[in-house]
């Protein structure tokens, strides 16, 4: 279709038929998921570990789960034998870290996933510790977030299985259903809206400067859909101020 015709057709599409912005994973989503999962169940413990790490460590879901059971590749996916490290920062805050063999931003150079205990019930440090305890018999060569079954074996946590469980909880509690990318987006948004320096969020999410800036202009445009009243006014101003300072400091385009 010629470009001019395509643009003309686009203009004719009524506003009411255009797709709304995809919802973000919010802290309320995370609290609801924590309350709705059975933490004594090995499967739910794995689901919670993935959700919390994806949110607070700003991970793309594909970095933590496998697409299908048949497509698990230990040269590509993090395994249980991955060296998960728990420690403390200089101020005594508990931390966790592990390496993934592949990431969306660095390819096969891999990346280091970092989490810090934030005194939140949804802390990624606590969630990962619980997953490892609840699924302690998982062998070293299987995916990091595989889970124990009632038959005494283990199973892959695929993207589809993970999202179906999360969305079943949210649906039952009246929340929007989410896609995999909403965790990374939501966690990043949560950090910046609470005043975390953009440089720190950029490093956590492993973006280059311009990609991070492009990402944030998109987020800025959809936030009014999900925030309202005084929350929108104060936090939206903070976000715009922080990202504008980041843009000027690094000489980036809008």
Coordinates of C-alpha atoms in Angstrom, one line a residue:
X1 CA 0.0 0.0 0.0
X2 CA 1.5 3.4 -0.9
X3 CA 2.6 5.5 2.1
X4 CA 0.2 8.3 1.4
X5 CA -2.8 5.9 1.1
X6 CA -1.7 4.1 4.3
X7 CA -1.5 7.4 6.2
X8 CA -4.9 8.4 4.9
X9 CA -6.4 5.2 6.0
X10 CA -4.8 5.6 9.5
X11 CA -6.4 9.1 9.8
X12 CA -9.8 7.6 9.0
X13 CA -9.7 5.1 11.9
X14 CA -12.0 6.5 14.7
X15 CA -10.4 7.2 18.0
X16 CA -12.7 4.8 19.7
X17 CA -11.3 1.9 17.8
X18 CA -7.7 2.5 18.6
X19 CA -6.0 0.2 21.1
X20 CA -5.6 1.7 24.6
X21 CA -2.1 1.8 26.1
X22 CA -1.0 -1.5 27.6
X23 CA -1.4 -1.5 31.4
X24 CA 1.7 -1.4 33.6
X25 CA 2.5 -3.8 36.5
X26 CA 2.0 -1.6 39.5
X27 CA 2.9 -2.1 43.2
X28 CA -0.8 -2.8 43.7
X29 CA -0.5 -5.6 41.2
X30 CA 2.5 -7.0 43.0
X31 CA 0.8 -6.9 46.4
X32 CA -2.3 -8.6 45.0
X33 CA -0.2 -11.3 43.4
X34 CA 1.6 -11.9 46.7
X35 CA -1.7 -12.2 48.5
X36 CA -3.3 -14.4 45.8
X37 CA -0.5 -17.0 45.5
X38 CA 0.0 -19.9 47.9
X39 CA 3.6 -19.5 49.1
X40 CA 3.6 -23.0 50.6
X41 CA 3.2 -24.4 47.0
X42 CA 6.4 -24.9 45.1
X43 CA 4.9 -23.8 41.8
X44 CA 3.5 -20.6 43.2
X45 CA 6.8 -19.9 44.9
X46 CA 8.5 -20.1 41.5
X47 CA 5.9 -17.8 40.0
X48 CA 6.4 -15.3 42.8
X49 CA 10.2 -15.4 42.4
X50 CA 10.0 -14.6 38.7
X51 CA 7.4 -11.9 39.1
X52 CA 9.3 -10.1 41.9
X53 CA 12.7 -10.3 40.2
X54 CA 11.3 -9.2 36.8
X55 CA 9.6 -6.2 38.5
X56 CA 12.3 -5.0 40.9
X57 CA 15.3 -6.0 38.8
X58 CA 13.7 -4.6 35.7
X59 CA 14.2 -7.9 33.7
X60 CA 12.6 -8.8 30.4
X61 CA 10.5 -11.9 31.1
X62 CA 12.4 -13.9 28.4
X63 CA 15.6 -13.5 30.5
X64 CA 14.0 -15.5 33.4
X65 CA 11.7 -18.1 31.8
X66 CA 11.9 -20.5 28.9
X67 CA 9.6 -20.0 25.8
X68 CA 8.6 -23.7 25.8
X69 CA 9.9 -26.9 27.5
X70 CA 11.4 -28.1 24.3
X71 CA 13.3 -24.9 23.7
X72 CA 15.3 -24.9 26.9
X73 CA 19.0 -24.5 26.1
X74 CA 21.5 -24.4 29.0
X75 CA 23.8 -22.4 26.7
X76 CA 21.1 -19.7 26.5
X77 CA 19.1 -19.9 29.7
X78 CA 20.1 -19.4 33.3
X79 CA 20.2 -22.7 35.2
X80 CA 19.8 -23.7 38.9
X81 CA 23.5 -24.2 38.9
X82 CA 23.9 -20.4 38.2
X83 CA 25.8 -18.9 41.1
X84 CA 23.0 -17.0 43.0
X85 CA 24.8 -14.8 45.5
X86 CA 23.2 -13.2 48.6
X87 CA 25.1 -10.6 50.5
X88 CA 24.9 -7.1 52.0
X89 CA 25.7 -3.6 50.7
X90 CA 27.9 -1.2 52.6
X91 CA 24.9 0.1 54.5
X92 CA 23.8 -3.3 55.6
X93 CA 21.0 -3.8 53.1
X94 CA 20.6 -7.4 51.9
X95 CA 21.3 -8.0 48.2
X96 CA 21.1 -10.7 45.7
X97 CA 22.7 -11.2 42.3
X98 CA 23.1 -13.8 39.6
X99 CA 24.3 -14.0 36.0
X100 CA 22.2 -14.7 33.0
X101 CA 23.8 -16.2 29.9
X102 CA 21.8 -14.1 27.4
X103 CA 20.0 -10.8 27.6
X104 CA 17.9 -8.7 25.2
X105 CA 20.4 -5.8 25.6
X106 CA 23.7 -7.6 25.5
X107 CA 23.0 -10.8 23.6
X108 CA 25.4 -13.7 24.5
X109 CA 27.6 -11.4 26.6
X110 CA 25.0 -12.0 29.2
X111 CA 24.3 -9.8 32.2
X112 CA 24.3 -9.5 35.9
X113 CA 20.9 -9.3 37.6
X114 CA 20.9 -7.4 40.8
X115 CA 18.3 -7.0 43.5
X116 CA 18.2 -5.1 46.8
X117 CA 15.9 -5.7 49.7
X118 CA 13.7 -2.6 49.9
X119 CA 11.8 -3.4 53.1
X120 CA 8.8 -4.3 50.9
X121 CA 6.8 -7.5 51.2
X122 CA 7.4 -7.9 47.5
X123 CA 11.2 -7.7 47.8
X124 CA 13.0 -9.6 45.1
X125 CA 15.7 -10.8 47.5
X126 CA 13.1 -12.4 49.8
X127 CA 11.2 -13.8 46.8
X128 CA 14.2 -15.4 45.3
X129 CA 15.3 -16.9 48.6
X130 CA 11.8 -18.4 49.1
X131 CA 11.8 -19.9 45.6
X132 CA 15.2 -21.6 46.2
X133 CA 14.0 -23.0 49.5
X134 CA 10.6 -24.2 48.2
X135 CA 12.3 -25.9 45.2
X136 CA 15.4 -27.1 46.9
X137 CA 15.6 -30.5 45.2
X138 CA 15.8 -29.0 41.7
X139 CA 19.0 -30.3 40.0
X140 CA 21.7 -27.9 38.9
X141 CA 21.3 -28.4 35.1
X142 CA 17.7 -27.3 34.8
X143 CA 16.3 -23.8 34.5
X144 CA 16.8 -21.5 37.4
X145 CA 13.0 -21.0 37.9
X146 CA 12.0 -24.6 37.3
X147 CA 9.6 -26.0 40.0
X148 CA 9.0 -29.2 41.9
X149 CA 5.9 -31.2 41.0
X150 CA 3.6 -33.3 43.2
X151 CA 5.1 -36.4 41.5
X152 CA 8.5 -35.6 42.9
X153 CA 10.0 -34.5 39.6
X154 CA 10.5 -31.0 38.1
X155 CA 8.9 -29.0 35.4
X156 CA 9.9 -26.0 33.2
X157 CA 8.4 -22.6 34.0
X158 CA 7.4 -21.3 30.6
X159 CA 6.3 -17.8 29.7
X160 CA 2.7 -19.0 29.0
X161 CA 2.4 -21.0 32.3
X162 CA 3.8 -18.1 34.3
X163 CA 1.5 -15.5 32.8
X164 CA -1.6 -17.7 33.0
X165 CA -1.0 -18.1 36.8
X166 CA -0.4 -14.4 37.4
X167 CA -3.4 -13.3 35.3
X168 CA -5.7 -15.9 37.0
X169 CA -4.9 -14.2 40.4
X170 CA -5.3 -10.7 39.0
X171 CA -8.6 -11.5 37.3
X172 CA -10.1 -12.9 40.4
X173 CA -9.2 -9.7 42.3
X174 CA -10.5 -7.3 39.6
X175 CA -7.1 -6.2 38.2
X176 CA -6.1 -5.8 34.6
X177 CA -4.4 -8.8 32.9
X178 CA -0.8 -8.1 32.0
X179 CA 1.7 -9.2 29.4
X180 CA 5.3 -10.2 30.1
X181 CA 6.9 -6.8 29.3
X182 CA 4.7 -5.1 31.8
X183 CA 6.9 -6.2 34.7
X184 CA 10.0 -4.5 33.5
X185 CA 8.0 -1.4 32.5
X186 CA 6.2 -1.3 35.8
X187 CA 9.3 -1.8 37.9
X188 CA 11.2 0.9 36.1
X189 CA 8.3 3.2 36.4
X190 CA 8.0 2.5 40.2
X191 CA 11.7 3.4 40.7
X192 CA 11.6 6.7 38.8
X193 CA 8.2 7.8 40.3
X194 CA 9.7 7.4 43.7
X195 CA 12.7 9.6 43.0
X196 CA 15.4 7.0 42.1
X197 CA 18.1 8.6 39.9
X198 CA 17.5 7.8 36.2
X199 CA 21.2 6.8 35.9
X200 CA 20.6 4.1 38.6
X201 CA 17.5 2.8 36.9
X202 CA 19.2 2.8 33.5
X203 CA 22.0 0.7 34.9
X204 CA 19.5 -1.7 36.6
X205 CA 17.6 -2.2 33.4
X206 CA 20.8 -2.4 31.3
X207 CA 19.9 0.2 28.7
X208 CA 22.1 2.4 26.6
X209 CA 21.5 6.1 27.3
X210 CA 19.5 7.0 24.2
X211 CA 17.4 3.8 24.4
X212 CA 16.5 4.6 28.0
X213 CA 15.5 8.1 27.0
X214 CA 13.3 6.9 24.1
X215 CA 11.8 4.4 26.5
X216 CA 10.9 7.1 29.1
X217 CA 9.3 9.5 26.6
X218 CA 6.9 6.6 25.8
X219 CA 6.2 6.0 29.4
X220 CA 5.7 9.7 30.1
X221 CA 2.9 9.7 27.4
X222 CA 0.9 6.9 28.9
X223 CA 1.2 7.6 32.6
X224 CA -1.9 9.9 32.8
X225 CA -3.9 6.8 31.8
X226 CA -2.9 5.0 35.0
X227 CA -2.4 7.8 37.5
X228 CA -4.8 10.4 38.7
X229 CA -5.3 13.3 41.0
X230 CA -2.5 14.4 43.3
X231 CA -0.5 11.3 42.5
X232 CA -0.4 12.2 38.9
X233 CA 0.5 15.8 39.5
X234 CA 3.4 15.2 41.9
X235 CA 4.9 12.1 40.5
X236 CA 4.5 13.1 36.8
X237 CA 6.3 16.4 37.5
X238 CA 9.1 14.4 39.3
X239 CA 9.4 12.1 36.3
X240 CA 9.6 14.9 33.8
X241 CA 12.1 16.8 35.8
X242 CA 14.4 13.7 36.3
X243 CA 14.3 12.6 32.7
X244 CA 14.9 16.1 31.4
X245 CA 18.0 16.4 33.6
X246 CA 19.2 13.0 32.4
X247 CA 18.6 14.0 28.7
X248 CA 20.6 17.2 29.1
X249 CA 23.4 15.6 31.1
X250 CA 24.0 13.0 28.3
X251 CA 23.3 15.3 25.4
X252 CA 20.4 13.1 24.2
X253 CA 17.6 13.9 21.7
X254 CA 14.0 14.0 22.6

